[in-house]
Coordinates of C-alpha atoms in Angstrom, one line a residue:
Chain A
M263 CA 37.9 136.7 215.0
S264 CA 35.0 134.3 214.6
G265 CA 32.0 134.6 216.8
R266 CA 31.6 132.3 220.1
T267 CA 29.8 128.5 220.0
F268 CA 27.1 128.3 222.6
A269 CA 29.8 126.0 224.6
E270 CA 32.0 128.7 224.4
K271 CA 30.0 131.2 225.9
A272 CA 28.6 128.7 228.5
L273 CA 31.7 127.1 229.8
A274 CA 33.2 130.9 230.2
R275 CA 30.1 131.8 232.5
A276 CA 30.7 128.7 234.7
A277 CA 34.4 129.1 234.6
G278 CA 33.8 132.8 235.7
V279 CA 36.1 133.9 233.2
P280 CA 35.4 136.8 230.3
G281 CA 35.9 134.6 227.7
A282 CA 36.8 131.1 226.4
R283 CA 37.8 129.2 223.1
A284 CA 37.5 125.5 221.9
G285 CA 40.4 124.2 223.2
D286 CA 40.8 126.0 226.7
V287 CA 40.9 123.9 229.7
L288 CA 38.6 125.8 232.6
D289 CA 37.7 125.2 236.1
V290 CA 34.4 125.0 236.0
M291 CA 31.5 125.8 238.7
P292 CA 28.5 124.0 237.9
D293 CA 25.0 124.9 238.9
L294 CA 23.9 121.5 239.4
V295 CA 25.5 118.5 239.7
F296 CA 23.3 115.1 240.0
S297 CA 23.7 111.3 240.2
H298 CA 21.2 108.5 240.8
D299 CA 21.6 105.0 242.3
N300 CA 25.6 105.5 242.1
S301 CA 25.1 107.6 244.9
A302 CA 26.3 105.0 247.2
A303 CA 29.4 104.0 245.5
I304 CA 30.1 107.8 245.2
R305 CA 30.1 108.4 248.6
R306 CA 32.6 105.6 249.5
I307 CA 35.0 107.4 246.9
F308 CA 34.0 110.8 248.7
E309 CA 35.0 109.5 251.9
Q310 CA 38.3 108.4 250.7
I311 CA 39.0 111.8 249.4
G312 CA 38.5 112.9 253.3
A313 CA 36.9 116.2 252.5
P314 CA 35.2 117.5 255.7
G315 CA 31.7 117.6 253.9
I316 CA 29.9 118.4 250.4
A317 CA 31.1 122.0 249.3
H318 CA 27.8 123.2 248.1
P319 CA 24.9 120.9 249.1
D320 CA 22.3 123.3 248.0
R321 CA 23.6 122.5 244.3
V322 CA 23.3 118.8 244.7
A323 CA 20.5 116.4 243.4
I324 CA 20.1 113.1 243.7
T325 CA 17.5 110.5 242.3
L326 CA 16.7 107.0 243.1
D327 CA 15.8 105.7 239.5
H328 CA 18.0 103.2 238.2
A329 CA 17.0 100.0 240.0
S330 CA 13.9 101.4 241.7
P331 CA 11.9 99.9 243.4
A332 CA 15.0 98.2 244.8
P333 CA 15.1 94.4 243.2
T334 CA 17.6 92.8 245.5
T335 CA 19.0 93.1 249.1
R336 CA 22.1 94.9 247.6
H337 CA 20.5 97.3 246.1
A338 CA 18.0 98.2 248.8
Q339 CA 21.1 98.9 250.9
N340 CA 22.7 101.0 248.4
H341 CA 19.2 103.4 248.7
A342 CA 19.6 103.2 252.3
E343 CA 23.0 104.3 252.4
I344 CA 21.9 107.0 250.4
R345 CA 19.0 108.4 252.2
D346 CA 21.3 108.3 255.1
W347 CA 23.9 110.2 253.5
V348 CA 21.1 113.0 252.1
Q349 CA 20.3 113.6 255.8
A350 CA 24.0 113.9 257.1
Q351 CA 24.7 116.2 254.6
G352 CA 22.1 118.2 253.9
I353 CA 21.6 117.4 250.3
A354 CA 19.0 120.2 249.0
H355 CA 17.4 117.6 246.2
F356 CA 16.4 114.5 246.6
F357 CA 14.2 112.3 245.0
D358 CA 13.0 108.7 246.3
V359 CA 12.0 105.6 244.7
G360 CA 8.9 106.3 242.2
R361 CA 9.7 110.0 241.6
G362 CA 10.9 109.3 238.4
I363 CA 14.1 109.6 236.2
C364 CA 16.8 111.7 237.3
H365 CA 17.0 113.8 234.1
Q366 CA 12.7 114.2 233.6
V367 CA 12.6 115.3 237.3
I368 CA 15.2 117.7 236.9
G369 CA 13.6 119.2 234.4
E370 CA 10.0 119.0 236.0
E371 CA 11.6 120.6 238.9
A372 CA 13.3 123.5 237.1
L373 CA 16.7 122.7 239.0
I374 CA 18.3 123.7 235.9
L375 CA 17.8 126.8 233.7
P376 CA 18.8 128.0 230.4
G377 CA 22.4 129.3 229.9
E378 CA 23.2 127.5 233.2
T379 CA 25.7 124.3 233.3
I380 CA 25.3 120.9 234.9
L381 CA 26.9 117.7 235.4
G382 CA 25.8 114.5 236.1
A383 CA 27.0 111.1 236.8
D384 CA 25.1 109.7 234.0
S385 CA 26.3 109.7 230.4
H386 CA 22.8 111.2 229.2
T387 CA 23.5 114.4 230.9
T388 CA 23.4 115.7 227.7
H389 CA 19.8 115.8 228.1
H390 CA 19.5 119.2 229.6
G391 CA 20.1 121.0 226.2
W392 CA 16.6 120.7 225.7
L393 CA 16.3 124.0 227.6
G394 CA 19.7 125.8 226.4
A395 CA 22.0 124.5 229.3
F396 CA 25.2 123.0 228.9
G397 CA 25.0 119.3 230.4
A398 CA 27.7 117.0 230.2
G399 CA 28.1 113.2 231.8
V400 CA 30.9 112.8 234.2
G401 CA 32.5 109.7 236.3
R402 CA 31.6 108.7 239.6
T403 CA 35.1 109.8 240.7
E404 CA 34.5 113.0 239.2
M405 CA 31.2 113.4 240.9
A406 CA 32.7 112.5 244.4
A407 CA 35.3 115.2 243.6
L408 CA 32.8 117.4 242.6
W409 CA 30.9 117.4 245.9
A410 CA 34.2 118.0 247.7
T411 CA 35.4 120.9 245.6
G412 CA 32.3 122.4 243.9
E413 CA 34.6 122.6 240.3
L414 CA 35.8 120.1 237.7
W415 CA 38.3 121.1 234.7
L416 CA 36.3 120.9 231.5
R417 CA 37.7 121.0 227.9
V418 CA 36.1 123.8 226.2
P419 CA 34.6 121.5 223.3
E420 CA 34.8 122.4 219.7
A421 CA 31.4 122.6 218.2
I422 CA 29.0 121.4 215.0
R423 CA 25.8 122.7 214.1
I424 CA 23.2 120.7 212.9
T425 CA 20.4 122.7 211.0
L426 CA 17.0 120.9 211.1
N427 CA 14.5 122.3 208.5
G428 CA 10.8 121.4 207.8
A429 CA 8.0 120.0 209.6
P430 CA 7.9 116.1 210.2
S431 CA 5.0 114.3 209.3
P432 CA 2.1 112.9 211.2
G433 CA 3.6 109.7 213.2
V434 CA 7.1 111.2 212.9
T435 CA 8.7 112.4 215.9
A436 CA 11.9 113.6 217.5
K437 CA 12.9 110.6 218.0
D438 CA 12.8 109.5 214.4
I439 CA 15.0 112.5 213.7
S440 CA 17.7 111.8 216.4
L441 CA 18.0 107.9 214.9
R442 CA 18.6 109.8 211.4
I443 CA 21.1 112.2 212.4
L444 CA 22.8 109.4 214.5
G445 CA 22.4 107.2 211.6
D446 CA 24.3 109.8 209.1
L447 CA 26.7 110.9 211.4
G448 CA 27.8 107.7 213.0
A449 CA 28.5 106.9 216.9
D450 CA 31.4 109.0 217.0
G451 CA 30.0 112.0 214.3
G452 CA 29.9 114.0 217.4
L453 CA 32.7 112.9 219.4
Y454 CA 34.0 115.1 222.3
R455 CA 31.7 118.1 220.7
S456 CA 29.2 120.4 221.5
V457 CA 26.3 119.5 219.3
E458 CA 24.4 123.0 218.8
F459 CA 20.8 122.7 216.6
A460 CA 19.5 125.3 214.5
G461 CA 16.5 125.5 212.1
D462 CA 13.0 126.0 211.8
T463 CA 11.7 122.8 212.9
L464 CA 12.7 123.3 216.5
A465 CA 10.2 125.8 217.0
A466 CA 7.4 123.6 216.0
L467 CA 8.5 120.8 218.0
P468 CA 6.4 120.0 221.3
L469 CA 8.3 120.8 224.4
D470 CA 7.9 117.0 225.2
E471 CA 9.6 116.0 222.6
R472 CA 12.5 118.1 222.2
A473 CA 14.7 116.8 225.1
V474 CA 14.7 113.3 222.9
I475 CA 17.4 115.3 220.7
P476 CA 19.8 116.2 222.9
N477 CA 19.5 113.0 225.3
M478 CA 20.1 110.8 221.8
M479 CA 23.2 113.1 220.8
A480 CA 24.8 111.0 223.9
E481 CA 25.1 108.1 221.3
M482 CA 26.9 110.0 218.9
G483 CA 29.9 110.9 221.5
A484 CA 28.7 114.4 222.0
K485 CA 30.1 116.3 225.3
N486 CA 27.0 118.2 225.4
A487 CA 24.1 119.1 222.8
Y488 CA 22.2 122.4 222.7
L489 CA 18.7 123.5 221.7
P490 CA 18.2 127.4 221.5
P491 CA 15.3 128.4 224.2
D492 CA 12.3 130.2 223.1
Q493 CA 9.3 131.6 224.3
I494 CA 7.7 128.1 224.9
V495 CA 10.7 127.5 227.1
F496 CA 10.6 130.5 229.1
D497 CA 6.8 130.3 229.7
Y498 CA 7.3 126.4 231.1
L499 CA 10.1 127.7 233.4
E500 CA 8.6 130.8 234.7
P501 CA 6.1 129.4 237.1
R502 CA 8.7 126.9 238.5
R503 CA 11.9 128.5 238.8
T504 CA 13.4 129.9 241.9
R505 CA 16.2 131.8 240.4
H506 CA 17.1 134.4 237.5
Y507 CA 18.7 133.2 234.4
T508 CA 20.2 134.6 231.4
P509 CA 19.5 132.6 228.2
L510 CA 22.7 132.1 225.8
Y511 CA 22.8 132.0 222.1
P512 CA 25.7 131.0 219.8
D513 CA 26.6 133.9 217.6
P514 CA 25.7 134.0 213.5
D515 CA 29.3 134.1 213.2
A516 CA 30.4 131.2 215.7
A517 CA 33.4 128.9 214.1
Y518 CA 31.7 125.2 213.8
A519 CA 33.8 122.3 212.9
A520 CA 31.2 120.6 210.7
E521 CA 27.7 121.7 209.3
Y522 CA 25.3 119.0 208.7
H523 CA 21.6 120.1 207.1
L524 CA 18.3 117.4 207.5
D525 CA 15.2 118.3 206.3
V526 CA 12.5 116.4 208.1
S527 CA 9.5 117.0 206.3
H528 CA 9.6 113.5 204.1
L529 CA 11.9 111.5 206.8
E530 CA 9.8 108.5 207.7
P531 CA 10.1 106.5 210.7
Q532 CA 13.4 105.3 211.7
V533 CA 14.3 102.3 213.8
A534 CA 17.9 101.3 215.0
L535 CA 18.9 97.7 214.3
P536 CA 21.0 95.6 216.8
H537 CA 23.5 96.2 218.5
R538 CA 23.8 100.2 217.9
P539 CA 22.0 103.4 218.1
D540 CA 23.6 104.7 215.0
N541 CA 22.0 101.4 213.2
A542 CA 19.3 103.4 211.6
V543 CA 17.3 102.6 208.7
P544 CA 13.7 103.5 207.5
L545 CA 11.0 101.5 209.2
S546 CA 9.7 99.8 206.1
E547 CA 13.4 97.9 205.7
V548 CA 12.5 95.8 209.0
A549 CA 8.8 95.8 209.4
G550 CA 7.2 92.4 210.0
Q551 CA 10.2 91.4 212.3
P552 CA 8.5 89.3 215.1
I553 CA 9.1 90.2 218.6
Q554 CA 8.3 89.1 222.1
Q555 CA 8.4 92.5 224.2
A556 CA 7.9 96.1 223.4
F557 CA 9.2 98.4 226.1
L558 CA 7.6 102.1 226.1
G559 CA 9.7 104.7 228.6
T560 CA 12.9 105.7 229.9
C561 CA 14.5 109.5 230.0
T562 CA 14.4 109.4 226.2
N563 CA 10.5 108.6 225.3
G564 CA 8.7 107.9 228.7
R565 CA 6.9 111.4 228.7
L566 CA 3.3 112.6 228.4
S567 CA 3.5 112.7 224.7
D568 CA 4.7 109.2 224.4
L569 CA 2.2 107.7 226.5
R570 CA -0.6 110.0 224.5
A571 CA 0.7 108.2 221.2
A572 CA 0.5 104.8 222.4
A573 CA -2.8 105.7 223.7
E574 CA -3.6 106.8 220.2
V575 CA -2.2 103.9 218.3
L576 CA -4.0 101.2 220.8
R577 CA -7.3 102.6 221.5
G578 CA -9.9 100.4 221.2
R579 CA -7.2 97.2 220.2
R580 CA -5.2 94.8 221.9
V581 CA -1.7 94.0 221.8
R582 CA 0.0 90.9 221.1
C583 CA 3.2 90.8 222.8
R584 CA 4.8 92.0 226.3
F585 CA 4.2 95.7 226.4
L586 CA 6.0 97.2 229.2
V587 CA 5.1 100.7 230.2
I588 CA 7.1 102.9 232.6
P589 CA 6.4 106.5 233.0
A590 CA 9.3 108.7 233.3
S591 CA 8.2 110.3 236.5
A592 CA 5.4 110.0 238.8
A593 CA 4.1 113.4 237.4
V594 CA 4.0 111.8 233.8
M595 CA 2.0 109.0 235.5
L596 CA -0.6 110.9 237.1
A597 CA -1.3 113.4 233.7
A598 CA -1.7 110.2 232.0
V599 CA -4.2 108.6 234.6
R600 CA -6.0 112.0 234.6
E601 CA -6.2 112.0 230.5
G602 CA -7.5 108.8 230.6
I603 CA -4.5 107.4 228.6
I604 CA -3.6 104.7 231.5
D605 CA -7.1 103.1 231.0
T606 CA -6.6 103.1 227.3
L607 CA -3.4 101.5 227.8
L608 CA -4.4 98.8 230.4
D609 CA -7.1 98.0 228.1
A610 CA -5.0 97.5 225.3
G611 CA -3.4 94.9 227.6
A612 CA 0.0 97.0 229.0
V613 CA 1.8 95.9 232.0
I614 CA 2.4 99.2 234.1
G615 CA 5.5 99.8 236.2
T616 CA 6.9 102.4 238.7
P617 CA 8.2 105.6 237.1
G618 CA 12.1 105.0 236.9
C619 CA 14.3 103.6 234.3
G620 CA 12.9 100.5 234.3
P621 CA 14.3 97.9 232.1
C622 CA 16.5 100.1 230.0
M623 CA 20.1 98.7 231.4
G624 CA 18.7 95.5 232.1
N625 CA 18.6 96.0 236.0
H626 CA 14.9 95.0 236.7
M627 CA 11.5 94.9 235.3
G628 CA 11.5 93.3 232.0
I629 CA 14.7 91.6 231.2
P630 CA 14.0 89.6 228.1
A631 CA 14.8 85.8 227.5
P632 CA 17.6 84.4 225.5
G633 CA 16.1 84.7 222.2
E634 CA 13.5 87.3 222.7
V635 CA 13.2 90.3 220.3
T636 CA 12.2 93.4 221.9
I637 CA 11.4 97.0 220.6
S638 CA 12.1 99.6 222.8
C639 CA 11.8 103.4 222.9
A640 CA 15.4 103.9 225.0
N641 CA 18.4 105.4 223.7
R642 CA 20.7 102.2 223.8
N643 CA 20.6 98.7 222.5
F644 CA 24.0 97.6 223.0
R645 CA 24.5 93.6 223.0
G646 CA 23.5 92.9 226.7
R647 CA 22.0 96.5 227.4
M648 CA 18.4 95.0 228.4
G649 CA 20.6 92.1 230.8
T650 CA 20.6 89.5 228.1
P651 CA 23.5 88.8 225.7
D652 CA 21.2 87.2 223.0
A653 CA 18.0 89.2 222.7
P654 CA 18.4 91.7 220.3
V655 CA 16.7 95.0 221.0
Y656 CA 15.3 97.2 218.5
L657 CA 14.7 101.4 219.0
A658 CA 12.3 103.1 217.7
S659 CA 9.5 106.3 218.8
A660 CA 6.7 105.4 221.0
Y661 CA 4.4 105.3 217.9
V662 CA 6.5 102.5 216.3
V663 CA 6.7 100.7 219.7
A664 CA 2.9 100.8 220.4
A665 CA 2.4 99.7 216.4
S666 CA 4.6 97.0 216.8
A667 CA 2.9 95.9 220.5
L668 CA -0.2 95.7 218.5
N669 CA 1.3 93.3 216.0
G670 CA 3.4 91.6 217.6
Q671 CA 6.1 92.3 215.0
I672 CA 7.6 95.7 213.8
S673 CA 5.2 97.7 212.3
D674 CA 4.4 101.1 210.6
P675 CA 2.2 103.2 213.2
R676 CA 0.8 105.2 210.1
E677 CA -0.9 102.2 208.9
V678 CA -2.8 101.8 212.5
L679 CA -3.5 106.0 212.3
A680 CA -4.5 106.4 209.1
Chain B
M161 CA 57.5 104.4 233.1
K162 CA 57.9 101.8 230.7
L163 CA 55.2 98.9 230.0
E164 CA 55.4 95.9 228.0
G165 CA 52.6 93.7 226.9
K166 CA 50.8 91.4 224.5
V167 CA 48.2 92.8 222.7
W168 CA 44.4 92.1 223.0
K169 CA 42.9 93.5 219.9
Y170 CA 39.0 94.8 219.7
G171 CA 37.1 96.8 216.7
D172 CA 35.2 100.4 216.6
N173 CA 32.8 101.4 219.2
I174 CA 33.6 98.7 222.1
D175 CA 30.8 100.3 224.0
T176 CA 30.9 99.9 228.1
D177 CA 28.0 97.4 228.2
V178 CA 30.2 95.0 226.4
I179 CA 33.1 96.0 228.8
I180 CA 31.2 95.2 231.7
P181 CA 27.3 94.6 231.5
A182 CA 25.0 96.4 234.0
R183 CA 24.2 93.0 235.7
Y184 CA 27.4 93.1 237.8
L185 CA 27.6 96.9 238.5
N186 CA 26.1 96.0 242.1
T187 CA 29.7 96.0 243.0
T188 CA 33.0 97.8 242.7
D189 CA 35.3 95.1 243.5
P190 CA 37.9 94.8 240.8
V191 CA 38.6 91.4 241.0
T192 CA 34.8 90.7 240.8
L193 CA 34.6 93.2 237.7
A194 CA 37.7 91.5 236.0
A195 CA 35.8 88.5 235.9
H196 CA 33.3 89.2 233.9
C197 CA 35.1 91.8 231.9
M198 CA 34.3 92.1 227.9
E199 CA 32.4 88.8 228.5
D200 CA 29.5 89.4 226.4
A201 CA 32.0 90.1 223.6
D202 CA 35.0 87.8 223.9
Q203 CA 34.5 84.9 226.7
S204 CA 38.3 84.2 226.1
F205 CA 39.4 87.5 227.5
A206 CA 39.0 87.5 231.0
Q207 CA 40.3 83.6 231.3
N208 CA 43.2 84.2 229.3
V209 CA 44.7 87.7 230.0
Q210 CA 47.8 88.1 231.7
P211 CA 49.0 90.9 233.7
G212 CA 50.3 93.6 231.9
D213 CA 48.6 93.0 228.7
I214 CA 47.4 95.9 226.5
M215 CA 44.2 96.2 225.1
V216 CA 44.0 97.8 221.9
G217 CA 40.5 99.4 220.2
G218 CA 39.5 100.9 217.3
R219 CA 37.5 104.4 217.1
N220 CA 35.2 105.7 219.7
F221 CA 36.4 103.0 222.5
G222 CA 34.3 103.0 225.8
C223 CA 31.2 104.9 224.2
G224 CA 28.1 104.5 226.2
S225 CA 27.2 104.4 229.9
S226 CA 29.5 106.5 232.2
R227 CA 30.0 103.6 234.5
E228 CA 33.6 103.5 235.9
H229 CA 33.3 99.9 236.5
A230 CA 34.3 99.8 232.9
P231 CA 37.8 100.9 233.1
I232 CA 38.1 99.5 236.6
S233 CA 37.2 96.0 235.3
I234 CA 40.0 96.1 232.5
K235 CA 42.7 97.3 235.0
G236 CA 41.2 94.7 237.6
A237 CA 41.7 92.2 234.8
G238 CA 45.9 93.0 235.1
V239 CA 45.8 95.2 231.7
S240 CA 48.5 97.7 231.8
C241 CA 47.1 100.1 229.2
I242 CA 44.6 100.7 226.4
V243 CA 45.4 102.0 223.1
A244 CA 43.0 103.2 220.8
E245 CA 42.2 105.2 217.6
S246 CA 40.0 107.5 219.7
F247 CA 38.2 107.2 223.1
A248 CA 34.8 108.1 224.2
R249 CA 35.2 111.3 226.6
I250 CA 33.6 109.8 229.9
F251 CA 35.6 106.9 229.4
F252 CA 38.9 108.5 228.7
R253 CA 38.3 110.7 232.0
N254 CA 37.5 107.6 234.0
A255 CA 40.6 105.8 233.3
V256 CA 42.8 108.5 233.8
N257 CA 41.0 109.2 237.0
I258 CA 41.2 106.0 238.2
G259 CA 45.2 105.6 237.2
L260 CA 44.8 103.2 234.1
P261 CA 46.9 104.8 231.3
I262 CA 45.2 105.5 228.2
L263 CA 46.8 106.4 224.9
E264 CA 45.4 107.8 221.6
S265 CA 47.3 106.5 218.3
P266 CA 45.2 106.1 215.1
D267 CA 48.2 104.4 213.6
A268 CA 49.4 102.1 216.6
A269 CA 46.1 100.7 217.1
R270 CA 45.4 99.9 213.3
D271 CA 48.6 98.2 213.3
A272 CA 48.5 96.1 216.1
Q273 CA 47.6 92.4 215.6
P274 CA 46.3 90.3 218.1
G275 CA 49.5 88.7 220.1
D276 CA 52.0 91.6 219.0
T277 CA 53.8 92.6 221.6
L278 CA 53.8 96.4 222.5
S279 CA 56.5 98.6 224.5
V280 CA 54.8 101.7 225.5
D281 CA 56.7 104.8 227.4
L282 CA 54.0 106.7 229.3
V283 CA 56.4 109.6 229.8
G284 CA 57.5 110.3 226.3
G285 CA 53.7 108.9 224.9
T286 CA 55.4 106.4 222.5
I287 CA 54.2 102.9 221.8
T288 CA 56.6 100.7 220.0
N289 CA 55.1 97.4 218.1
Q290 CA 58.4 94.8 218.7
R291 CA 56.9 92.7 215.7
T292 CA 57.2 95.3 213.3
G293 CA 59.8 97.6 214.9
Q294 CA 57.9 101.0 214.2
T295 CA 57.3 103.6 216.8
Y296 CA 53.9 105.8 217.3
Q297 CA 53.7 109.0 219.3
A298 CA 50.3 109.2 221.0
S299 CA 48.2 112.3 221.4
P300 CA 50.0 114.4 224.1
Y301 CA 47.8 114.9 227.5
P302 CA 46.6 118.3 228.5
P303 CA 48.6 119.6 232.0
V304 CA 45.7 119.1 234.1
V305 CA 45.4 115.4 232.6
L306 CA 49.1 115.3 233.3
G307 CA 48.7 116.4 236.9
I308 CA 46.0 113.9 237.9
I309 CA 48.2 111.0 236.2
N310 CA 51.1 112.0 238.2
A311 CA 49.1 112.7 241.4
G312 CA 47.7 108.8 240.9
G313 CA 44.4 109.6 240.2
L314 CA 41.7 112.0 240.9
V315 CA 41.3 111.0 244.2
P316 CA 44.8 111.8 245.8
Y317 CA 44.9 114.8 243.2
T318 CA 41.7 116.2 245.2
R319 CA 42.9 115.9 248.3
E320 CA 46.2 118.0 247.0
I321 CA 43.4 120.7 246.0
L322 CA 41.9 120.7 249.3
G323 CA 45.1 120.7 251.2
I324 CA 44.1 117.2 252.8
E325 CA 47.0 115.2 254.2
I326 CA 45.9 111.5 254.9
T327 CA 47.9 109.9 258.1
G328 CA 48.3 106.9 259.6

């Protein structure tokens, strides 16, 4: 009998059963569930169910981030309904306009811990694997059912193991690694699966960059993604956590449906061409492509290390196209102000926006005109994603986005940093 | 339950931003959403789809955002069933939860051509292409999914779990 994968261990724990195997269907009780601006619609579904109240309001988080501050009266009405609902139900964790993006804020507040299970009404809930949690996205009706009952059925996924070795060269980041994995394995390369990472690259990755990898695995169809938590994670959590936790690790002889190895030491920066995140090519193949807008931000790459990377590229220089900078959270923004990063970016011609999702999914704050080309730090570049069908979006790291803003065309940051 | 409808055929990795762009997410009204369904990929769809038509996709149908609007807009457009080579996991769950039949059958999806007529037997999980006469067996649903389908979606299913009876 083979050992167990992370997913098998985590979901057995969340279901309160002694052991589970891939293919088992379990009733899982997550440690935290969360939603965002979609909470008003979830409330209406909850009311259709007719449950007396939220079963575990202490395990519920809501963040207003997707259209924030509200761009229209209808969005504002949604937000108002959510605030009323939070009050009425005694929801424990509420983060209003400007606090930041749900995934980032949950990490900063240490609301989910290694070995725990988190379900979110957001497809990028795979993000929470950065600290060794089981994170999976669900739909609105499922979130309403979770509010009502505190549990949801999940099928224990088969797992694949991705082993990363080597240290990336300067100017190459977790984003480039993620885009290369997507390019190699494809948009359905992790469909229904737990994508479990291993290898010596991870320990050398700064904490700030780690979340990029599980976040981007949503673009491969993954159910969840997992990085093994280490002392750096435990040290980060120690002053923030409010409960005990037990980290979980896959057994060395766990059964994986597939294995993939990547040596990152010779990887060059990667860019995903329109209109798919797995359309990844080495930067050199697309350098020189003119752009009209560059966007630094999102749950993928709106953290302090990303803003710092952009400042490193742009210090003492001026951008040649619109450069939108939207920190992933208020805490990120404050740290960037204190470090002088925001000064540097403003001097370079950046436009700074309210922490939140910004124009990532085309709600507001930077929708491109037809025909305009954007390079973005986000995780998705589907046709129309940023609000305009005929406005191509390229995906890349903060370094590449900043270097491209500098030149008004897709550019190699290593030429600027050299 | 038997369905019969004309095929609207699409390729691999049809994402939810294409099925229903985020600019329309500020409503959950199926009729409004249906008017914009697939508009960034195929403007003819919303104008010409007929009640009962069947949508056929390739691999990873419904990838991307968790938006439930995607299956709601397809159901609102009158589509009776989706057949694909494979589905993105959240889309699959969302479709089941809102009561839109969804069947995984790589061969049926690959062989279907635009304008073909498919007959679908939801109880047996079979798909017949009337042009070729070929019948395919779809992947079976896990018991819990059958339970949700039989209850009429996740809202009534959750009521059953909680023992809530809706009166009046």
